[in-house]
C-alpha positions as a printed NumPy array, in Angstrom:
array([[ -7.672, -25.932,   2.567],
       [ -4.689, -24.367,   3.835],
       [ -5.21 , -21.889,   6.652],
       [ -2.586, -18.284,   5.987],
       [ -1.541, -16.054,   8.459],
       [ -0.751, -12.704,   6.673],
       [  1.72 , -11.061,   8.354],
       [  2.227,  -7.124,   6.694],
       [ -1.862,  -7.717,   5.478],
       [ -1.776,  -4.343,   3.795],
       [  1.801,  -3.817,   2.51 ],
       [  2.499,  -4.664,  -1.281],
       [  3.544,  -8.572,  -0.45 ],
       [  0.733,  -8.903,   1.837],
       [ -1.825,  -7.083,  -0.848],
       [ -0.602,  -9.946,  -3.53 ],
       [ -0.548, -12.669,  -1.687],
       [ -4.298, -11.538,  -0.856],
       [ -4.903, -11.329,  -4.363],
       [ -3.846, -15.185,  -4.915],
       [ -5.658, -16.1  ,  -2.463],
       [ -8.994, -14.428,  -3.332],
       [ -8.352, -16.41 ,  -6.851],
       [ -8.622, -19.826,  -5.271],
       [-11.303, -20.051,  -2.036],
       [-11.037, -23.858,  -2.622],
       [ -7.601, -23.974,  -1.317],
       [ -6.746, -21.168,   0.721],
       [ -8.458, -19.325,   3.749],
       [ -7.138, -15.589,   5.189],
       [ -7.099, -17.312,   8.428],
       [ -5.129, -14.285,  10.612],
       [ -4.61 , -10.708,   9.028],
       [ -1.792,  -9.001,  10.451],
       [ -0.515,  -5.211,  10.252],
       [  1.374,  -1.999,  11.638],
       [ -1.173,   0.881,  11.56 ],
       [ -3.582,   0.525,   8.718],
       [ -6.819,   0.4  ,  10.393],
       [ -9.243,   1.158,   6.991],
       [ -7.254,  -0.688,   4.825],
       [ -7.507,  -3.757,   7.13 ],
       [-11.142,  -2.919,   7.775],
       [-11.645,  -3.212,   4.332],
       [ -9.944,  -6.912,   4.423],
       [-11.324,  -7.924,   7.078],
       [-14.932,  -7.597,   5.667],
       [-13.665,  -9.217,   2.686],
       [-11.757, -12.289,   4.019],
       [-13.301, -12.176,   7.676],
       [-10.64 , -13.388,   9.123],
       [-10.92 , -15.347,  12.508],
       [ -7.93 , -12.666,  13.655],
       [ -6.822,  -9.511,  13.176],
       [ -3.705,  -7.911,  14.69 ],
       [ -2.895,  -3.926,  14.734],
       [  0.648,  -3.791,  15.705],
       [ -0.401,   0.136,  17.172],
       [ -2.752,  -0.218,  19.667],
       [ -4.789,   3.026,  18.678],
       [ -5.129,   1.473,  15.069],
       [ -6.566,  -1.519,  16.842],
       [ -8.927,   0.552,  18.515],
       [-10.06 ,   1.989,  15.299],
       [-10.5  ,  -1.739,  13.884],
       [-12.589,  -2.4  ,  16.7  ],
       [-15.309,   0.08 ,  16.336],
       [-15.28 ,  -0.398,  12.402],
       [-15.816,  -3.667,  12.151],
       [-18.181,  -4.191,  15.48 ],
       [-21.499,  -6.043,  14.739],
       [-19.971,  -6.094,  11.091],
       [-17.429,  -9.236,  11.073],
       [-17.213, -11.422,  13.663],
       [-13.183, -10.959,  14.154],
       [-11.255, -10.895,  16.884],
       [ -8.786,  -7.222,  16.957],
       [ -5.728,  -7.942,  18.877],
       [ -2.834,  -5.307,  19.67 ],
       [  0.813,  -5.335,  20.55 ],
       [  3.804,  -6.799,  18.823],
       [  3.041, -10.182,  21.419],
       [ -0.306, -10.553,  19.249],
       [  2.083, -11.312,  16.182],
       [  3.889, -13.826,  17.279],
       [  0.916, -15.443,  19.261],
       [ -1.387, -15.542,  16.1  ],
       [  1.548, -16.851,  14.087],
       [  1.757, -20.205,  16.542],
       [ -1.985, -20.806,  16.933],
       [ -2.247, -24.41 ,  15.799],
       [ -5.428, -23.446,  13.226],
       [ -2.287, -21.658,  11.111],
       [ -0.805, -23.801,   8.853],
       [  0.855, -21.252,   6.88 ],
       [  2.501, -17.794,   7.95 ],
       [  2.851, -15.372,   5.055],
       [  6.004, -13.61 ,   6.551],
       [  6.169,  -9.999,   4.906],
       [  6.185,  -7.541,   7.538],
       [  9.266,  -4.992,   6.367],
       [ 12.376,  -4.603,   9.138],
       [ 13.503,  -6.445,  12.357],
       [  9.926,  -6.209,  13.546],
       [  9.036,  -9.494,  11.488],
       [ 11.536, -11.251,  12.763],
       [ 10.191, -12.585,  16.056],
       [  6.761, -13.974,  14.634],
       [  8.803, -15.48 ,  11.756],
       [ 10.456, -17.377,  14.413],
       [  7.486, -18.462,  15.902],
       [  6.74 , -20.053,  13.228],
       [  9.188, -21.661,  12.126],
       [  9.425, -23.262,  15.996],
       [  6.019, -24.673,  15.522],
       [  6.873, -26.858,  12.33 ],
       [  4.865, -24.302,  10.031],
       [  5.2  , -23.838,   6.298],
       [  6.525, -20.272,   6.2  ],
       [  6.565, -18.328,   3.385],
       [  9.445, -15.91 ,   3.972],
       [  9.529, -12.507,   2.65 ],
       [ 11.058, -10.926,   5.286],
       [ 14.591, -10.267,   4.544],
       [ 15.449,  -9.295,   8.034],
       [ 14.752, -12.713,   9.276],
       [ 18.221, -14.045,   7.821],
       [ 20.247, -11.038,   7.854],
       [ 19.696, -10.335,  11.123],
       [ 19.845, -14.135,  13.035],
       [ 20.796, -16.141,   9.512],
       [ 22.534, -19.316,  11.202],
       [ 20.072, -19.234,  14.133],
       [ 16.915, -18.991,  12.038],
       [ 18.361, -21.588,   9.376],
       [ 19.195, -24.105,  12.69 ],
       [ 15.667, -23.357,  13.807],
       [ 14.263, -24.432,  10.772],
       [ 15.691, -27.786,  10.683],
       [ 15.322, -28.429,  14.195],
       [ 11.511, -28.162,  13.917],
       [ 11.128, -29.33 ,  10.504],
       [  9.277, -26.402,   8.986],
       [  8.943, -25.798,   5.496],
       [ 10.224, -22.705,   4.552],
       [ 10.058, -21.657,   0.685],
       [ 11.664, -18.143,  -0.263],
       [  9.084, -15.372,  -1.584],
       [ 11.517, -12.793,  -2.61 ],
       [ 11.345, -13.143,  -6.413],
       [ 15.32 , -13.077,  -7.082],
       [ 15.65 , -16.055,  -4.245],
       [ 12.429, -18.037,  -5.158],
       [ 14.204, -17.81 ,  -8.932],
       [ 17.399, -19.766,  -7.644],
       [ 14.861, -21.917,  -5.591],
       [ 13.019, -23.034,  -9.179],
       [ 16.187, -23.566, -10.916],
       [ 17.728, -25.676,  -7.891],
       [ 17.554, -29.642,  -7.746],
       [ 15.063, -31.218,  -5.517],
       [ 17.378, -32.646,  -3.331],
       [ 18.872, -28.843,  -2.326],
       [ 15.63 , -27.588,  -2.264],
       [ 14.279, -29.98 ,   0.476],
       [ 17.408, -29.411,   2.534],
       [ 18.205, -25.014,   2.573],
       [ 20.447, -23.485,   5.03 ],
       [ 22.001, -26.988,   5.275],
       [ 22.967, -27.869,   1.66 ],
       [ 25.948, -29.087,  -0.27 ],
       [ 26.299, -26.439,  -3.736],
       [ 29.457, -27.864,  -4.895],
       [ 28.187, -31.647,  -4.376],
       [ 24.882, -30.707,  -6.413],
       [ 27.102, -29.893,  -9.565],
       [ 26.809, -25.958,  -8.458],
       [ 28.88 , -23.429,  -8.904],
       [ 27.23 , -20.244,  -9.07 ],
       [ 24.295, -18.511,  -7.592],
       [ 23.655, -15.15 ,  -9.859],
       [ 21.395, -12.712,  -8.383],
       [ 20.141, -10.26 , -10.887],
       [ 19.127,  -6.7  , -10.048],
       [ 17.543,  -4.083, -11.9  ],
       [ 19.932,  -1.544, -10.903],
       [ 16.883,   1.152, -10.109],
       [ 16.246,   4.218, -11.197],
       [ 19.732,   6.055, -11.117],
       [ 21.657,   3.119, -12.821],
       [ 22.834,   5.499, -15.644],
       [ 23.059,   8.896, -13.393],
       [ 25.223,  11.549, -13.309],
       [ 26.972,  10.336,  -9.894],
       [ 27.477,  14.253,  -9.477],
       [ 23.71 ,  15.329,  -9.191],
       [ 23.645,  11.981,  -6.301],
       [ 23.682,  14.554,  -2.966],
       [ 20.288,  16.367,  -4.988],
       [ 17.921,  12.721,  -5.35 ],
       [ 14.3  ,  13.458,  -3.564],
       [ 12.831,  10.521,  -2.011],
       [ 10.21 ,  10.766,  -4.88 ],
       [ 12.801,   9.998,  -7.087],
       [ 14.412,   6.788,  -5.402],
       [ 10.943,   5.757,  -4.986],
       [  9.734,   5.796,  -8.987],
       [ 11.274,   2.099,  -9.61 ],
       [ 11.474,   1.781, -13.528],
       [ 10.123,  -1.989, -13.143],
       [  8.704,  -2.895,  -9.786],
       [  5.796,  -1.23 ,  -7.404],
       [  6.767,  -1.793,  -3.797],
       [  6.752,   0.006,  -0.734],
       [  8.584,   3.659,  -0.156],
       [ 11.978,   2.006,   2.22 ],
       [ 12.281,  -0.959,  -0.256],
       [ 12.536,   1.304,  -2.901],
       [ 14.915,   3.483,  -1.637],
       [ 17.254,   0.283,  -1.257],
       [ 16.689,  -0.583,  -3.999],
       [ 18.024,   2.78 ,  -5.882],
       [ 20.702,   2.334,  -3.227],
       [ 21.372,  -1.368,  -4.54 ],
       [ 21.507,  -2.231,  -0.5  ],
       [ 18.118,  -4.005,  -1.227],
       [ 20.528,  -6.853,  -3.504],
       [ 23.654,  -6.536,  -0.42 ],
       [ 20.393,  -7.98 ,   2.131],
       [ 19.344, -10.364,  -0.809],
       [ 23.146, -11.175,  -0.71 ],
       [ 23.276, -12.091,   3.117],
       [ 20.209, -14.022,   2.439],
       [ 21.458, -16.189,  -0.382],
       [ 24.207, -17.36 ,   1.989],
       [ 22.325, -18.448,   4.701],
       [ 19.22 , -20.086,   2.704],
       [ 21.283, -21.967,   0.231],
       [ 24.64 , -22.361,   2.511],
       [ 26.953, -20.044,  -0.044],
       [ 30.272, -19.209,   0.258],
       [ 31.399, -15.753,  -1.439],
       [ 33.121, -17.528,  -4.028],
       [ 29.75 , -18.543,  -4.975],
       [ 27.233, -15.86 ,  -5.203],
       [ 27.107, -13.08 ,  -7.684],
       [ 25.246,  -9.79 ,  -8.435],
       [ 24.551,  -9.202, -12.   ],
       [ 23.078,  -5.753, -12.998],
       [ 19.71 ,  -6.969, -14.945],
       [ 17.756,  -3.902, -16.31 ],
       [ 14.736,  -5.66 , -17.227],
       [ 13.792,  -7.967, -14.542],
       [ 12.763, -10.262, -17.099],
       [ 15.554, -13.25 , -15.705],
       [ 14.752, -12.913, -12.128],
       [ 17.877, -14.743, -10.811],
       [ 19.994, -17.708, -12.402],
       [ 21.978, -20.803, -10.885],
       [ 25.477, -22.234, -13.071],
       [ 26.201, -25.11 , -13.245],
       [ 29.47 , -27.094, -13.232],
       [ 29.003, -28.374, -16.469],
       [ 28.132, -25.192, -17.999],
       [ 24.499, -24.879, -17.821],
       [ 22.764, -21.758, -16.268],
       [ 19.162, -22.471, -15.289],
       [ 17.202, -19.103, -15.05 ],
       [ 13.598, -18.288, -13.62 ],
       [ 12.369, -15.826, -16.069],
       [  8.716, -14.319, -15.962],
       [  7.074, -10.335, -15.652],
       [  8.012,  -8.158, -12.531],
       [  5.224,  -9.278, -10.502],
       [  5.336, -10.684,  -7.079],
       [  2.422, -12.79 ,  -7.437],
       [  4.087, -15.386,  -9.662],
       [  6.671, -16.223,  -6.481],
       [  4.123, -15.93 ,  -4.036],
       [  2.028, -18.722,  -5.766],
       [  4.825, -20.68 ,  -6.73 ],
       [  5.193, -20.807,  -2.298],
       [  1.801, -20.82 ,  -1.704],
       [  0.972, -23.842,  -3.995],
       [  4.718, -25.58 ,  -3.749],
       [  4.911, -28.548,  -5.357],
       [  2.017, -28.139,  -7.207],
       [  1.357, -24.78 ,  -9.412],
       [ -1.418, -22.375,  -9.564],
       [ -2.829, -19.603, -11.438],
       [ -1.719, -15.776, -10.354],
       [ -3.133, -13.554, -12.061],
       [  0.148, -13.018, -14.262],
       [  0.157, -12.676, -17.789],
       [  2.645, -14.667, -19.68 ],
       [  5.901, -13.157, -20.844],
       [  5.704, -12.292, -24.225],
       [  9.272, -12.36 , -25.532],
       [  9.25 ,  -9.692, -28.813],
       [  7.345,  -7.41 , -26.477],
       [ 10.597,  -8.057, -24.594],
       [ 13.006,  -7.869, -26.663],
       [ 16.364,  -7.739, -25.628],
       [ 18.237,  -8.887, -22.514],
       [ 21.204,  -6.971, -21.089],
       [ 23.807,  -7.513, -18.448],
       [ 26.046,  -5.339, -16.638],
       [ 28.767,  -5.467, -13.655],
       [ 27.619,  -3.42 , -10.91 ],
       [ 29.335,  -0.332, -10.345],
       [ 30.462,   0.062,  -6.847],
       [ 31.055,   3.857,  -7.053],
       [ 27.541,   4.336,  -8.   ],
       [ 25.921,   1.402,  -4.944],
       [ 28.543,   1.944,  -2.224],
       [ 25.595,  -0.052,   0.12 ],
       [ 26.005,  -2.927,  -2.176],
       [ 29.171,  -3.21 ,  -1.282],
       [ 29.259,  -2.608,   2.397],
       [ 26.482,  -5.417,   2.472],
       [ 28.804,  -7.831,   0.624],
       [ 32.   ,  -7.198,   2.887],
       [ 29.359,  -6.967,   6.092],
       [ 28.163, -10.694,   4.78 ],
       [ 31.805, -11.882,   4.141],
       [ 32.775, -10.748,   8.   ],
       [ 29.81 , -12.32 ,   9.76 ],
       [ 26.338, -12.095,  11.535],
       [ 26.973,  -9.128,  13.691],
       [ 28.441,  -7.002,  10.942],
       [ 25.119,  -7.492,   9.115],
       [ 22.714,  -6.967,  11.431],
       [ 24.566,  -3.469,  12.276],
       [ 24.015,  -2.639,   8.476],
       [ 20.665,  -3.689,   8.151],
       [ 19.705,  -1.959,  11.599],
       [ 21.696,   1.053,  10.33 ],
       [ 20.052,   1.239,   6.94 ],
       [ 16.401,   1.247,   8.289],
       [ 17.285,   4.154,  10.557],
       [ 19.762,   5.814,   7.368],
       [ 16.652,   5.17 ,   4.405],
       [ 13.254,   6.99 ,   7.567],
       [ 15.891,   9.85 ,   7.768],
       [ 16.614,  10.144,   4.083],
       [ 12.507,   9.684,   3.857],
       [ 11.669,  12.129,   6.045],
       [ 13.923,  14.942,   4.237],
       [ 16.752,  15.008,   6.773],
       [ 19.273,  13.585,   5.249],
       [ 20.714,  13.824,   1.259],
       [ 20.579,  10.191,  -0.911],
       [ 24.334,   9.747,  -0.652],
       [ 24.255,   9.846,   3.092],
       [ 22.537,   6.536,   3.41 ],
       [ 25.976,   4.735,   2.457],
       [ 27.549,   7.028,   4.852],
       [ 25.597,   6.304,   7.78 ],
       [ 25.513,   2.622,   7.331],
       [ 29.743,   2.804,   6.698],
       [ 30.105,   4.461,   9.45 ],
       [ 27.938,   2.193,  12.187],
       [ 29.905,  -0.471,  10.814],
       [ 33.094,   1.27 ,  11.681],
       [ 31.861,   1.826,  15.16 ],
       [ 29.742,  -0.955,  16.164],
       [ 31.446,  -3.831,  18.515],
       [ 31.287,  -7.078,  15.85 ],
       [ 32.503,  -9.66 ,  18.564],
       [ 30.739, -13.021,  17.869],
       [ 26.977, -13.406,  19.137],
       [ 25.884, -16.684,  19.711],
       [ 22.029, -15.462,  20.635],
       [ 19.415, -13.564,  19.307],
       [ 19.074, -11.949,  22.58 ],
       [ 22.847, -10.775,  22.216],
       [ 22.218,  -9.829,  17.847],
       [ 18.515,  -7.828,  19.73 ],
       [ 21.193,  -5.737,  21.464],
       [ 23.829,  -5.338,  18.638],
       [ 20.631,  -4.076,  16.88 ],
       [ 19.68 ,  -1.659,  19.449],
       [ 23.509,  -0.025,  19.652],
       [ 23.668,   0.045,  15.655],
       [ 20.599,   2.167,  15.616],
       [ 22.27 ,   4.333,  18.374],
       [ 25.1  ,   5.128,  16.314],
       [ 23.264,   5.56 ,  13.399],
       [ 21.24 ,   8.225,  15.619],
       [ 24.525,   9.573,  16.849],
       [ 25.806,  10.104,  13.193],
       [ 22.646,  12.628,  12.116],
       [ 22.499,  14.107,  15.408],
       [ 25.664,  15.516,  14.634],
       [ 24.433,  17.211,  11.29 ],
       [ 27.053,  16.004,   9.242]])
């Protein structure tokens, strides 16, 4: 029995991984529930699961928690961003589900991953923001870590043993590897009128032709900047040059990601667009486990197409590839500038195309000199979100 720590309880990672674990109560127990703001929808878990912890980010929505679930379930409500990463070290956890969206995982991710945990990472922040510090963590404590996103936990199963046991730290070339290919859908504007691009709503980037996520991750990935922070995280999970990772435009996220080989072979993880296939391959890792998933039926399928992406149309996927090739600091600005670019574009108050021109500019303006802490990439963070500020203050 494996206790989990859910961090991002109610988001669409967190709602799967729920939904895994509510298939197998022999193995798995929703030890800590953790979330920004969602008091009924973790009310409602909470009386499911009955957690020994629940955590409300927003102290108000921990409030509400309170009074819902008093003389219900016998959980304890915590509050406060602290909470997080306390509930993620508690030495009952053996597992931490990390899948709370932004920079705002990051710090119970690390927590973690300090205490020797088996973390489940989702969180794409975690290595885009602090890559080479998180991947040194890792191996100094000896936690497990096993990639959740579906396009890395692809080139995870199609990976030898001996790279898997060893990410963030492992030879490619040496394992007979040439190339890492991550696939992408291309989302909903793949085939677009690049004209009509200043007139997308946010109801538009958010109707993914494949995938149901969450309103920001759809936006990037309509922008394409959700497969430039996939990028960034390739390199620092499976040590990658940029000779050695590449984005291929996949409209049917059948082939979730692929790895070449030297000798010719590709090995690809193919399966449907559902996140609860890689989120029990991690929860059950080495072993396998029923998801839920119905098997791929190939002549429902059909055929299987491949494109070069377009820069012209994903100008973020390229500003995240040349932010990866100049370093840490370059991709934490784009990643804090994005967040703050894809709420403004959201919230009506900017047009789709500006999002590449906010995150452009911040990386124009930002100071990239070399950061050797996380308190130092914290700050870089802070002054990229500035600028990004700065840049729709102005009304451009």
């Amino acid at each position: 029995m494996q206790n989990l720590a859910v961090m991002g309880a109610t988001g669409s990672i967190g709602t799967s991984t729920l939904d895994v674990v509510r298939r197998h109560p022999d193995l798995y127990r929703a030890y800590a529930l953790c979330a920004h703001s969602s008091a009924e929808a973790m009310a409602e878990l909470c009386r499911e699961f009955r957690p020994a912890y629940a955590v409300m980010v927003d102290s108000d929505a921990a409030l509400l928690l309170e009074r819902a679930l008093a003389g219900q379930v016998p959980t304890r409500v915590l509050a406060g961003e602290q909470a997080l990463i306390e509930v993620a070290g508690l030495a009952e956890v053996d597992t931490v589900m990390a899948a709370i969206v932004g920079a705002a995982g990051l710090h119970s991710t690390l927590k973690a991953v300090e205490q020797g945990k088996r973390v489940l990472l989702a969180n794409k922040e975690a290595l885009v923001v602090s890559g080479r510090l998180f991947m040194d963590a890792v191996a100094q404590s000896g936690a497990t870590l096993l990639p959740v996103d579906s396009e890395h936990n692809a080139i995870f199963q199609s990976l030898p043993q001996a790279v898997q046991a060893n990410l963030g730290h492992c030879d490619l070339a040496g394992h007979g590897i040439s190339h890492l290919l991550l696939t992408g859908s291309g989302g909903p504007f793949r085939t677009r009128d690049l004209t009509t691009f200043d007139a997308i709503s946010p109801a538009e980037a958010c109707a993914h032709p494949n995938w149901s996520m969450g309103r920001k991750i759809s936006v990037d990935s309509a922008t394409m900047m959700n497969k430039g922070l996939e990028y960034v995280e390739a390199r620092w999970l499976f040590n990658a040059s940029a000779e050695q990772i590449q984005v291929v435009i996949h409209p049917q996220s059948v082939i979730h990601s692929m790895v070449q080989y030297k000798d010719g072979s590709v090995l690809a993880q193919m399966g449907q667009p559902d996140m609860r296939t890689p989120i029990a391959h991690s929860l059950a890792y080495p072993e396998r486990i029923q998801a839920g998933v119905e098997p791929l039926d190939f002549f429902r399928v059909g055929q299987l197409t491949f494109e070069q992406p377009d820069f012209a149309r994903y100008p973020c996927l390229k500003l995240a590839i040349e932010a990866c090739n100049h370093g840490q600091e370059a991709t934490t600005v784009i990643n804090a500038a994005n967040e703050v670019a894809v709420a403004a574009f959201l919230d009506g108050r900017i047009r789709f195309s500006d999002i590449a021109r906010v995150n452009g500019y911040c990386l124009e303006q930002a100071e990239l000199a070399p950061l050797g802490t996380l308190e130092g990439l914290a700050q870089l963070d802070i002054q990229a979100r500035a600028l990004a500020q700065d840049w729709l203050s102005r009304g451009h």
